[in-house]
Coordinates of C-alpha atoms in Angstrom, one line a residue:
M1 CA 105.8 95.9 93.0
Q2 CA 105.1 92.7 94.4
F3 CA 103.5 92.8 98.1
S4 CA 105.2 90.7 99.4
S5 CA 108.6 91.9 98.0
L6 CA 107.7 95.2 100.6
F7 CA 108.6 92.3 103.6
R8 CA 112.0 91.0 102.1
K9 CA 114.3 91.2 105.6
K10 CA 117.8 90.7 106.2
H11 CA 119.5 87.9 107.5
L12 CA 121.8 87.7 110.7
Q13 CA 124.5 85.8 108.5
S14 CA 124.4 89.1 106.0
L15 CA 124.5 91.5 109.3
Q16 CA 128.0 89.4 110.4
E17 CA 129.6 89.6 106.8
Q18 CA 129.0 93.6 107.0
S19 CA 130.3 93.8 110.4
H20 CA 133.8 92.0 110.3
A21 CA 133.9 94.1 106.9
S22 CA 133.5 97.7 108.9
T23 CA 136.3 99.6 109.1
M24 CA 135.4 102.0 111.7
H25 CA 137.0 102.0 114.8
K26 CA 136.1 100.0 117.9
T27 CA 137.3 101.8 120.7
L28 CA 133.4 102.2 123.2
S29 CA 134.0 100.5 126.4
V30 CA 130.5 100.0 128.3
W31 CA 130.8 102.9 130.7
D32 CA 131.5 105.5 127.3
L33 CA 128.1 103.6 126.0
A34 CA 126.5 104.6 129.3
A35 CA 128.0 108.2 129.2
F36 CA 126.4 108.8 125.5
G37 CA 122.9 107.7 126.8
I38 CA 123.3 109.9 130.2
A39 CA 124.5 112.9 127.8
A40 CA 121.3 112.2 125.2
I41 CA 119.0 111.5 128.1
I42 CA 119.4 114.3 130.6
G43 CA 119.2 117.3 128.7
A44 CA 116.6 120.1 128.5
G45 CA 114.0 117.8 130.4
I46 CA 115.9 118.4 133.2
F47 CA 116.4 121.9 133.0
A48 CA 113.7 123.3 130.7
T49 CA 110.6 121.2 130.3
I50 CA 110.0 119.9 134.0
G51 CA 109.1 123.0 134.9
N52 CA 105.9 122.8 132.9
A53 CA 104.9 119.4 133.8
A54 CA 105.5 119.5 137.2
A55 CA 103.0 123.1 137.2
N56 CA 100.5 121.0 136.0
G57 CA 100.7 117.6 137.5
G58 CA 102.2 118.6 141.1
P59 CA 104.6 116.8 143.1
A60 CA 102.9 113.9 141.3
I61 CA 105.2 114.7 138.2
S62 CA 107.7 111.9 140.0
L63 CA 105.4 109.6 139.4
L64 CA 105.2 110.0 135.9
F65 CA 109.0 109.3 135.4
I66 CA 108.6 106.3 137.2
F67 CA 106.3 105.6 134.9
T68 CA 108.1 106.7 131.8
G69 CA 110.9 104.7 132.9
V70 CA 109.4 101.8 133.3
A71 CA 107.8 102.1 130.4
C72 CA 111.4 102.8 128.1
G73 CA 112.3 100.2 130.5
F74 CA 110.5 97.5 128.9
S75 CA 111.3 99.0 126.1
A76 CA 114.9 99.0 126.8
L77 CA 115.3 95.4 127.3
C78 CA 113.9 94.5 123.6
Y79 CA 116.6 97.4 122.5
A80 CA 119.2 95.5 124.7
Q81 CA 118.2 91.9 123.3
F82 CA 118.5 93.0 119.7
A83 CA 121.9 94.9 120.5
S84 CA 123.1 92.1 121.7
S85 CA 122.3 90.0 118.3
V86 CA 122.0 92.1 115.8
P87 CA 126.2 92.9 115.1
T88 CA 125.9 96.5 112.7
S89 CA 124.7 100.2 113.4
G90 CA 121.4 101.0 112.6
S91 CA 119.3 101.1 116.2
A92 CA 115.7 100.4 115.4
Y93 CA 116.2 100.4 111.5
T94 CA 118.0 97.7 111.6
Y95 CA 116.4 95.7 114.2
A96 CA 113.1 96.5 112.0
Y97 CA 114.7 94.9 109.1
V98 CA 115.6 91.4 111.0
S99 CA 111.8 91.2 112.2
F100 CA 109.8 92.7 109.6
G101 CA 110.9 93.8 107.1
E102 CA 112.2 96.3 104.5
I103 CA 108.7 98.7 104.1
I104 CA 108.7 98.6 108.2
A105 CA 112.6 99.2 107.9
W106 CA 112.2 102.0 106.2
I107 CA 109.2 103.5 107.9
I108 CA 111.0 103.5 111.1
G109 CA 114.4 104.8 109.2
W110 CA 112.4 107.6 107.4
D111 CA 110.4 108.0 111.4
L112 CA 113.8 108.2 113.5
L113 CA 114.8 111.2 111.3
L114 CA 112.0 113.2 113.3
E115 CA 113.9 111.7 116.5
Y116 CA 117.3 112.8 116.1
A117 CA 117.7 116.0 113.0
I118 CA 114.3 117.5 114.2
G119 CA 114.9 117.2 118.0
N120 CA 118.1 118.7 117.3
I121 CA 116.8 121.2 115.9
A122 CA 115.0 122.2 118.8
V123 CA 117.9 121.6 121.2
A124 CA 120.2 123.8 119.4
I125 CA 117.6 126.9 119.4
S126 CA 117.0 125.9 123.2
W127 CA 121.0 125.9 123.5
S128 CA 121.1 129.2 122.2
D129 CA 118.2 130.7 124.5
Y130 CA 120.3 129.3 127.6
F131 CA 123.6 130.8 125.9
T132 CA 122.5 134.2 125.7
G133 CA 120.8 134.4 129.0
F134 CA 124.2 133.1 130.2
L135 CA 126.2 135.9 128.9
Q136 CA 123.5 138.3 129.8
G137 CA 124.1 137.6 133.3
F138 CA 127.8 139.1 132.8
G139 CA 126.1 141.9 131.5
W140 CA 127.1 141.3 127.7
D141 CA 123.8 141.4 125.1
M142 CA 124.4 140.2 121.6
P143 CA 122.1 142.3 119.2
S144 CA 118.7 140.5 119.5
Y145 CA 117.8 140.0 115.7
L146 CA 121.0 137.6 115.8
T147 CA 119.2 135.7 118.9
M148 CA 115.9 134.9 117.1
D149 CA 114.4 133.2 114.5
F150 CA 112.6 135.6 111.6
L151 CA 109.4 134.2 112.2
S152 CA 109.4 134.7 116.1
A153 CA 110.8 138.3 115.1
W154 CA 108.1 138.8 112.3
R155 CA 105.6 137.4 114.6
G156 CA 106.1 139.5 117.0
F157 CA 107.0 143.0 115.3
Q158 CA 103.3 142.8 114.1
Q159 CA 101.5 142.0 117.0
A160 CA 103.4 144.5 118.9
S161 CA 103.1 147.3 116.2
A162 CA 99.1 146.5 116.8
S163 CA 99.6 147.3 120.4
L164 CA 101.4 150.5 120.0
A165 CA 99.0 151.8 117.5
S166 CA 96.4 150.8 120.4
G167 CA 97.7 153.4 122.6
Q168 CA 99.6 151.2 124.8
S169 CA 103.5 151.5 125.1
L170 CA 106.1 149.4 124.4
E171 CA 107.5 148.8 128.2
A172 CA 103.9 147.2 128.5
L173 CA 104.6 144.5 126.6
S174 CA 106.1 141.3 127.7
D175 CA 109.9 140.9 127.0
G176 CA 109.8 138.3 124.3
L177 CA 107.4 141.2 122.3
Q178 CA 109.9 144.2 123.4
Q179 CA 113.0 141.9 121.7
A180 CA 111.0 140.7 118.7
Y181 CA 109.8 144.2 117.9
H182 CA 113.9 145.2 118.2
A183 CA 114.6 142.3 116.7
W184 CA 112.9 143.3 113.4
E185 CA 113.4 147.3 113.9
N186 CA 117.3 147.2 114.3
A187 CA 117.9 144.3 111.8
P188 CA 120.4 145.0 108.5
V189 CA 118.3 144.9 105.6
V190 CA 119.8 143.4 102.6
A191 CA 117.4 143.4 99.1
G192 CA 114.3 144.2 101.3
M193 CA 114.7 141.0 103.5
H194 CA 115.5 141.8 107.6
M195 CA 118.6 139.5 108.5
I196 CA 117.7 138.0 111.5
F197 CA 118.5 134.5 112.4
D198 CA 120.0 132.6 115.2
L199 CA 123.5 132.9 115.3
P200 CA 124.6 131.0 118.5
A201 CA 122.1 127.8 117.3
L202 CA 124.4 127.7 114.3
V203 CA 127.9 127.8 116.1
I204 CA 127.0 125.3 118.4
V205 CA 125.8 123.2 115.4
V206 CA 128.9 123.6 113.5
L207 CA 131.0 123.0 116.6
I208 CA 129.2 119.6 117.4
T209 CA 129.9 118.4 113.7
Y210 CA 133.1 119.5 113.5
L211 CA 133.9 117.0 116.5
V212 CA 131.5 114.7 115.4
Y213 CA 132.9 114.4 111.5
I214 CA 136.6 114.0 113.1
G215 CA 136.0 110.9 115.1
I216 CA 134.8 108.4 117.6
R217 CA 137.6 109.1 120.1
E218 CA 137.4 112.5 120.2
S219 CA 133.2 112.5 120.4
R220 CA 133.6 109.8 123.4
T221 CA 136.3 112.2 125.4
A222 CA 134.2 115.1 124.6
S223 CA 130.3 113.3 125.9
N224 CA 132.9 112.0 129.2
L225 CA 133.7 115.2 129.7
L226 CA 130.3 116.7 129.4
V227 CA 128.5 114.1 131.3
G228 CA 131.1 113.8 134.4
L229 CA 130.3 117.9 134.4
K230 CA 126.7 117.7 134.6
L231 CA 126.4 114.8 137.0
I232 CA 128.4 116.8 139.7
V233 CA 126.5 119.6 138.8
I234 CA 123.1 118.2 139.1
I235 CA 124.1 116.2 142.3
T236 CA 125.0 119.2 144.0
V237 CA 121.8 120.9 143.1
V238 CA 119.8 117.9 144.8
L239 CA 121.7 118.0 147.8
I240 CA 121.5 121.8 148.4
G241 CA 118.1 122.3 147.5
A242 CA 117.8 119.5 149.6
F243 CA 118.1 121.6 153.1
Y244 CA 115.3 124.4 151.8
I245 CA 112.4 121.8 150.7
K246 CA 108.9 122.5 152.5
P247 CA 107.4 119.1 152.7
S248 CA 103.7 121.6 152.9
N249 CA 104.6 121.9 149.0
W250 CA 104.1 118.7 148.4
S251 CA 100.3 118.3 149.5
P252 CA 98.5 118.0 147.5
F253 CA 100.0 115.8 146.1
A254 CA 98.3 115.5 142.8
P255 CA 96.3 118.7 143.0
N256 CA 94.8 118.1 139.1
G257 CA 94.5 114.5 139.2
F258 CA 95.5 111.5 137.2
G259 CA 94.8 114.1 133.8
G260 CA 96.8 117.0 135.1
V261 CA 100.0 114.6 135.8
M262 CA 99.6 113.1 132.3
K263 CA 99.6 116.2 130.6
G264 CA 103.6 116.4 130.8
V265 CA 103.4 113.0 129.2
A266 CA 105.1 114.5 126.0
A267 CA 107.5 116.3 127.8
V268 CA 108.8 114.1 130.3
F269 CA 109.2 111.5 127.6
F270 CA 111.2 113.8 125.5
A271 CA 112.9 114.2 128.6
Y272 CA 114.0 110.3 127.5
I273 CA 114.8 110.1 124.5
G274 CA 118.1 109.1 123.7
F275 CA 118.8 105.9 125.1
D276 CA 118.4 104.2 122.1
A277 CA 121.2 106.5 120.1
I278 CA 123.5 104.3 121.8
S279 CA 122.3 101.4 119.6
T280 CA 123.4 103.6 116.9
T281 CA 127.2 102.5 117.9
T282 CA 127.4 99.3 117.0
E283 CA 130.6 98.9 114.7
E284 CA 132.1 100.9 117.6
C285 CA 132.3 98.6 120.3
K286 CA 134.7 96.7 121.7
N287 CA 132.3 94.3 122.7
P288 CA 128.8 95.1 121.5
K289 CA 126.9 91.8 123.3
R290 CA 128.0 92.2 126.1
D291 CA 128.6 96.4 126.6
L292 CA 125.4 97.5 124.5
P293 CA 122.2 95.6 127.4
R294 CA 124.6 96.8 130.1
A295 CA 125.0 100.6 128.7
I296 CA 121.4 100.6 128.2
F297 CA 120.1 99.7 131.3
A298 CA 122.6 102.0 133.4
A299 CA 122.2 105.1 131.1
L300 CA 117.9 104.1 131.9
I301 CA 118.1 103.6 135.7
I302 CA 120.5 106.7 136.7
C303 CA 118.9 109.0 134.4
T304 CA 115.5 107.9 136.2
V305 CA 116.7 108.4 139.5
L306 CA 118.2 111.6 138.6
Y307 CA 115.0 113.1 137.4
I308 CA 112.6 111.8 140.1
L309 CA 114.8 113.6 142.6
V310 CA 115.1 117.0 140.9
A311 CA 111.2 116.8 140.4
L312 CA 110.6 116.2 144.2
T313 CA 113.3 118.6 144.6
L314 CA 112.0 121.6 142.5
T315 CA 108.4 121.0 143.9
G316 CA 109.6 121.0 147.4
M317 CA 111.5 124.4 147.2
V318 CA 108.3 126.3 146.0
P319 CA 104.5 125.6 145.2
F320 CA 104.5 123.6 142.1
S321 CA 102.0 126.4 140.3
E322 CA 105.5 128.5 140.3
L323 CA 107.5 126.6 138.3
A324 CA 105.6 127.0 134.6
V325 CA 108.8 128.7 133.8
G326 CA 111.9 127.7 131.2
D327 CA 114.4 127.8 133.8
P328 CA 113.1 126.1 137.0
L329 CA 116.1 124.8 138.6
A330 CA 117.5 128.2 138.0
Y331 CA 114.3 130.1 139.4
V332 CA 113.9 128.3 142.6
F333 CA 117.4 129.0 143.7
K334 CA 116.3 132.7 143.0
Q335 CA 113.4 132.2 144.9
V336 CA 115.4 130.9 148.2
G337 CA 117.9 133.5 147.5
L338 CA 121.0 131.6 146.4
D339 CA 121.3 133.5 142.9
W340 CA 124.8 132.2 142.5
I341 CA 123.7 128.5 141.8
S342 CA 121.5 129.7 139.3
G343 CA 124.5 131.3 137.4
I344 CA 126.1 127.6 137.9
V345 CA 122.7 125.4 136.4
A346 CA 122.5 127.9 133.4
F347 CA 126.4 127.0 133.1
S348 CA 125.6 123.4 133.5
A349 CA 122.8 123.8 131.1
L350 CA 124.5 124.6 128.7
I351 CA 126.5 121.4 129.1
A352 CA 124.2 119.1 129.1
M353 CA 122.4 120.4 125.4
A354 CA 125.7 120.5 124.2
S355 CA 126.1 117.1 124.9
V356 CA 122.4 116.2 123.4
L357 CA 123.9 117.7 120.4
L358 CA 126.7 115.4 119.8
V359 CA 125.1 111.9 120.5
F360 CA 122.4 112.4 118.1
Q361 CA 124.4 114.5 115.8
M362 CA 126.5 111.0 116.0
G363 CA 123.6 108.9 115.8
Q364 CA 121.5 110.1 112.8
P365 CA 124.6 109.8 110.3
R366 CA 125.0 106.1 111.4
I367 CA 121.6 105.5 110.7
W368 CA 121.5 106.6 107.1
M369 CA 124.7 104.8 106.4
S370 CA 122.8 101.8 107.2
M371 CA 120.3 102.6 105.0
S372 CA 122.6 103.4 102.3
R373 CA 124.1 100.0 102.9
D374 CA 121.5 98.8 102.0
G375 CA 120.6 100.8 98.6
L376 CA 117.2 102.9 100.6
L377 CA 119.5 106.5 100.2
P378 CA 122.3 107.4 97.8
S379 CA 125.3 105.4 98.1
R380 CA 127.7 108.6 99.1
F381 CA 125.5 107.8 102.6
A382 CA 127.5 105.2 103.5
K383 CA 131.0 106.4 103.1
I384 CA 133.7 106.4 105.6
H385 CA 136.3 108.7 105.5
P386 CA 139.5 107.1 105.2
K387 CA 141.5 108.9 107.7
F388 CA 138.8 109.8 110.6
K389 CA 137.0 106.4 109.8
T390 CA 133.5 108.2 110.4
P391 CA 130.2 108.6 107.9
S392 CA 131.8 111.9 106.7
F393 CA 129.1 112.3 103.8
A394 CA 126.5 111.8 106.0
T395 CA 128.0 113.9 109.0
L396 CA 127.6 116.9 107.4
I397 CA 124.2 116.5 105.8
T398 CA 123.1 115.9 109.0
G399 CA 125.0 119.0 110.3
I400 CA 123.1 121.2 107.3
L401 CA 120.1 119.8 108.0
V402 CA 120.4 121.1 111.9
A403 CA 122.2 123.9 111.1
V404 CA 120.3 125.7 108.3
P405 CA 116.3 125.2 110.0
A406 CA 117.8 126.1 113.4
L407 CA 118.6 129.9 112.2
F408 CA 115.7 130.7 110.6
M409 CA 112.2 128.3 112.1
N410 CA 110.4 128.6 114.9
L411 CA 109.6 125.1 116.3
Q412 CA 107.4 125.6 119.2
E413 CA 105.2 122.0 118.7
V414 CA 108.3 119.9 117.8
T415 CA 108.4 118.2 121.5
D416 CA 105.2 116.3 120.8
L417 CA 106.4 115.7 117.3
T418 CA 109.4 114.1 117.9
S419 CA 108.7 112.4 120.9
I420 CA 105.3 110.5 118.9
G421 CA 108.3 109.7 116.5
T422 CA 110.3 108.1 119.3
L423 CA 107.6 106.0 120.4
F424 CA 106.5 104.9 117.2
A425 CA 110.2 103.3 116.6
F426 CA 109.7 101.6 120.5
V427 CA 106.2 100.2 119.7
I428 CA 107.9 98.3 116.1
V429 CA 111.0 97.0 118.5
C430 CA 109.1 95.7 121.0
A431 CA 107.0 93.7 118.4
G432 CA 110.0 92.6 117.1
V433 CA 111.0 90.7 119.5
L434 CA 107.9 88.4 119.7
L435 CA 108.2 88.1 116.2
V436 CA 112.1 87.0 115.9
P437 CA 113.1 84.0 118.2
P438 CA 115.2 85.0 120.8
P439 CA 119.1 84.6 120.3
E440 CA 121.6 81.3 121.4
D441 CA 123.6 83.4 123.3
G442 CA 123.8 87.1 124.3
F443 CA 120.9 89.1 125.9
K444 CA 117.4 87.8 125.8
V445 CA 114.1 89.2 127.2
P446 CA 113.1 87.2 130.1
Y447 CA 110.0 85.2 129.3
Y448 CA 107.1 85.7 131.3
S449 CA 104.0 84.2 130.0
G450 CA 101.0 86.9 129.4
R451 CA 97.9 84.7 129.4
Y452 CA 97.3 85.3 133.2
L453 CA 99.3 88.2 134.0
L454 CA 98.4 90.4 131.3
P455 CA 94.5 90.2 132.2
V456 CA 95.5 90.9 135.6
I457 CA 97.3 94.2 135.3
L458 CA 95.4 95.5 133.2
L459 CA 92.3 95.1 135.2
V460 CA 94.3 96.6 138.0
I461 CA 94.8 99.7 136.3
F462 CA 91.3 100.2 135.0
F463 CA 90.4 100.4 138.6
V464 CA 93.1 102.3 139.6
M465 CA 92.2 104.8 136.9
R466 CA 88.4 104.2 137.2
G467 CA 88.8 106.4 141.0
D468 CA 88.9 109.3 138.9
G469 CA 85.1 108.9 137.6
Q470 CA 85.0 112.9 136.6
G471 CA 87.5 111.6 134.0
W472 CA 85.8 109.0 132.8
H473 CA 82.3 111.0 132.5
D474 CA 84.1 113.5 130.2
F475 CA 85.5 111.6 127.8
W476 CA 82.4 110.2 127.2
H477 CA 80.3 113.1 127.7
P478 CA 82.4 116.3 126.7
Q479 CA 81.5 119.8 128.0
E480 CA 82.2 121.4 124.4
G481 CA 79.5 119.5 122.8
S482 CA 78.4 116.0 121.1
F483 CA 80.9 112.8 121.3
L484 CA 80.2 112.4 117.8
S485 CA 80.9 115.7 116.4
W486 CA 83.7 115.7 114.4
D487 CA 85.7 118.4 115.9
I488 CA 85.2 116.5 119.5
F489 CA 85.5 113.1 118.1
K490 CA 88.8 113.4 116.3
H491 CA 90.4 114.3 119.7
K492 CA 89.2 110.7 121.3
I493 CA 91.1 109.0 117.6
P494 CA 94.1 108.1 119.6
Y495 CA 92.4 106.6 122.7
L496 CA 90.1 104.5 120.5
I497 CA 93.2 103.4 118.2
F498 CA 94.9 102.1 121.6
A499 CA 92.2 100.8 122.7
L500 CA 91.2 98.5 120.0
I501 CA 94.7 97.7 119.4
G502 CA 94.9 96.8 123.4
L503 CA 92.0 94.4 123.2
L504 CA 93.4 92.4 119.9
L505 CA 97.1 92.2 121.9
T506 CA 95.3 91.1 125.0
A507 CA 93.7 88.0 123.0
L508 CA 96.4 87.1 121.3
T509 CA 98.3 87.5 124.1
I510 CA 96.0 85.0 125.8
W511 CA 96.2 83.0 122.7
K512 CA 99.5 82.7 121.8
Q513 CA 101.1 83.2 125.3
L514 CA 103.4 85.9 123.9
S515 CA 106.1 87.0 126.7
I516 CA 105.1 89.6 129.0
I517 CA 107.5 92.4 128.8
P518 CA 107.3 93.1 125.0
V519 CA 104.1 93.5 125.2
L520 CA 104.1 95.6 128.4
G521 CA 106.5 97.6 126.8
L522 CA 104.6 97.7 123.2
L523 CA 101.3 99.1 125.0
S524 CA 102.7 101.1 127.4
C525 CA 104.1 103.2 124.2
L526 CA 100.7 102.7 122.8
Y527 CA 98.7 104.7 125.6
L528 CA 101.7 107.2 125.6
M529 CA 101.5 108.2 121.8
S530 CA 97.3 108.3 122.8
E531 CA 98.2 111.1 125.0
L532 CA 100.1 113.3 122.2
G533 CA 96.7 113.9 120.5
Y534 CA 95.1 114.2 116.7
T535 CA 97.2 117.0 116.0
N536 CA 100.4 115.5 116.4
W537 CA 99.1 112.0 114.9
L538 CA 98.0 113.5 111.9
R539 CA 101.4 115.3 111.7
F540 CA 103.0 111.7 112.0
L541 CA 101.1 110.0 109.4
I542 CA 101.7 113.0 106.6
W543 CA 105.2 112.9 107.6
L544 CA 104.9 108.8 106.9
V545 CA 103.3 109.5 103.4
I546 CA 105.8 111.6 102.2
G547 CA 108.3 108.8 103.7
L548 CA 106.6 106.2 101.6
T549 CA 106.9 108.5 98.5
I550 CA 110.1 108.5 99.0
Y551 CA 110.6 104.9 99.1
G552 CA 108.0 103.9 96.4
L553 CA 110.1 106.4 94.0
Y554 CA 113.6 105.5 94.6
S555 CA 114.4 102.9 97.7
Y556 CA 112.2 100.2 96.5
R557 CA 114.3 99.9 93.1
H558 CA 117.7 100.5 94.1
S559 CA 117.5 98.6 97.3
K560 CA 120.2 95.2 97.7
W561 CA 117.6 93.1 98.4
N562 CA 115.4 93.9 94.9
P563 CA 116.4 90.9 92.7
V564 CA 116.7 93.3 89.7
S565 CA 118.9 95.6 91.7

């Protein structure tokens, strides 16, 4: 294995030939693509995770949505340039193949498995929770052993049993522990195994996978319908909620300072994941060179405005400290006596999360299809159904990889893990724009030299953050002990990596006059990665090591760009 062969690149001419040979239906317009983006972005973030983020950051969480939207905006510009010039499906995987070479492309393809498949497991589980809550609103209760994963039930039963043994009553325990206890006690036992699984999560994944399997037209129609419904509900909720806002709830605006606002960065960024999924449908667009950039910008702008409005509405209706709940939108309307809106919110949450599942279940098979065409995955993943013109085998495998874990697994920390994978893909795409010459026609990232702009921007940010003197002091002089002790130092590693890369990139920008937009996109995404903590970085590195092992054992030798192959 020669080192240089790891970075063999695909050329645009081969991609154009691949695009002309594609048999997939070209049916998507700019509004269809924008609807896919909105469908993916507005999901669990606006109905669930925004509550905990607001509880930590207060009303200032709206500023975090702006910051994250801007960070995504820089990345979106870079995605738009590639989407306009690279005519095949594959999203960041294909863009990395063109700009960096095969090994980085494989890493991104493997990394996107985190964003799509594992992220969808979390969405399926969340959808199940909302669905069972929605049924309970009508007095219909499913058996608890059919609505909970095995691990949660087992752990809850053990904890509840210990509490009961110490003399506590079952009624004194939390609702979650009571549910887990009853699930374990009442579940059928087959061959000594308690039959506990999340049935609604399985059902929704099967239905969505079937819809994606039978065609892009059907997926487009379903997406447009779901997006239209949830936009109507969200706008209605904001308009009604505006009459119940108390401006006093917005003071203090940032009760826990900059650090409190940034605690919600993982949840907020997780809410933005999705606009990149649009670029997986390149081969099914009527005019990808024109429509993909427009759709990416439209989806990002619409969703950022809606997130800011919802954040300000929530924190204005009730004190921010009350928002650490799983269903903040429904909660605030119960607090002001509008229980009937809570039912509408619960129903719209089902629609929103179903649309997220739809887009990601559609995106993952198309990335695998692109990887299979290049020989990095077995050829069956590139198989196109003769009637439906979809990547049929890859779609089925995606459905299985999401449906089975959603039945049994508890993925409490999947949000952070999914976010770090997506941010890494954004970093690679932004860096790719710096390496690849801009296209002669189509969308181009506007060029503004960063030689003078970047140092000024970084100095302004430094002095703004310097105002939080306590945060700087705590970083270098932690209360828990010495900065250099491993238990403390390891949590500083992501920030130090960001600082080192930031200094090197700043020097390179001044020297080479690099374009400011991709540089800011790269730096902002790296900073957001540093906020996700040492544990998530370690898990991400382990995931990449597993992927590189597979690449070395199979993909390198079977690559179509390998001369021996």
